[in-house]
Amino acid sequence: MMDAAMEEKNKEPSDFIRLCTEKLSTEEVLQLVVSPSCGAVSIFVGTTRNNFEGKKVVHLEYEAYVPMAEMEIKKILTDIRQKWPSIRDMAVCHRLGSVPVTEASVVIAISSPHREDSLDAVKYCINSLKATVPIWKKVKYSTYIM
């Protein structure tokens, strides 16, 4: 038990960023930030819904300029560390390519000793990501009319 606590103390907080075309696993992202020193892990999962502006959605398609997107996400994570110094580990995973209805396009997980900081940081992260990161979304609609 003491070895795990010492290992945790010596481990630096981590930031994990991944842009990929594979299906995202919320459980895998969660495991990237779980820490014995933290009582909170807050997660945001953005999924494709089946409708937008009254039209039936089949899937979303995401494109990104990956080097710039990663750089912008790093800036967001740096901002989070300045605003919430207690944050331990952070992971941001965004899917590119086609994302069918109900599947995750983005998973953000952040750990902290207490829930308020991780909850606030997750909200800040997704709002900043949507506003500043060069990831473009195209909605693919059904041609079927009811």
mmCIF file of C-alpha atoms in Angstrom, residues 47-60 99-103 139-142 144 146:
data_model
loop_
_atom_site.group_PDB
_atom_site.id
_atom_site.type_symbol
_atom_site.label_atom_id
_atom_site.label_comp_id
_atom_site.label_asym_id
_atom_site.label_seq_id
_atom_site.Cartn_x
_atom_site.Cartn_y
_atom_site.Cartn_z
ATOM 1 C CA THR A 47 -22.135 11.619 -28.798
ATOM 2 C CA THR A 48 -23.819 11.836 -32.185
ATOM 3 C CA ARG A 49 -27.548 12.407 -31.820
ATOM 4 C CA ASN A 50 -30.093 11.267 -34.420
ATOM 5 C CA ASN A 51 -31.472 14.722 -35.234
ATOM 6 C CA PHE A 52 -30.425 18.306 -35.854
ATOM 7 C CA GLU A 53 -32.658 21.238 -36.708
ATOM 8 C CA GLY A 54 -35.589 18.917 -37.386
ATOM 9 C CA LYS A 55 -33.667 16.678 -39.789
ATOM 10 C CA LYS A 56 -32.710 13.025 -39.334
ATOM 11 C CA VAL A 57 -28.950 12.596 -38.808
ATOM 12 C CA VAL A 58 -27.228 9.431 -40.066
ATOM 13 C CA HIS A 59 -23.716 10.245 -38.820
ATOM 14 C CA LEU A 60 -21.219 13.050 -38.299
ATOM 15 C CA VAL A 99 -19.108 8.870 -36.124
ATOM 16 C CA PRO A 100 -22.475 7.022 -36.202
ATOM 17 C CA VAL A 101 -25.470 7.931 -34.048
ATOM 18 C CA THR A 102 -24.955 7.121 -30.321
ATOM 19 C CA GLU A 103 -21.165 6.763 -30.638
ATOM 20 C CA VAL A 139 -23.569 16.554 -40.478
ATOM 21 C CA LYS A 140 -24.742 13.771 -42.814
ATOM 22 C CA TYR A 141 -28.519 13.675 -43.073
ATOM 23 C CA SER A 142 -30.857 10.886 -44.155
ATOM 24 C CA TYR A 144 -35.466 9.431 -46.326
ATOM 25 C CA MET A 146 -41.250 10.696 -43.497
#
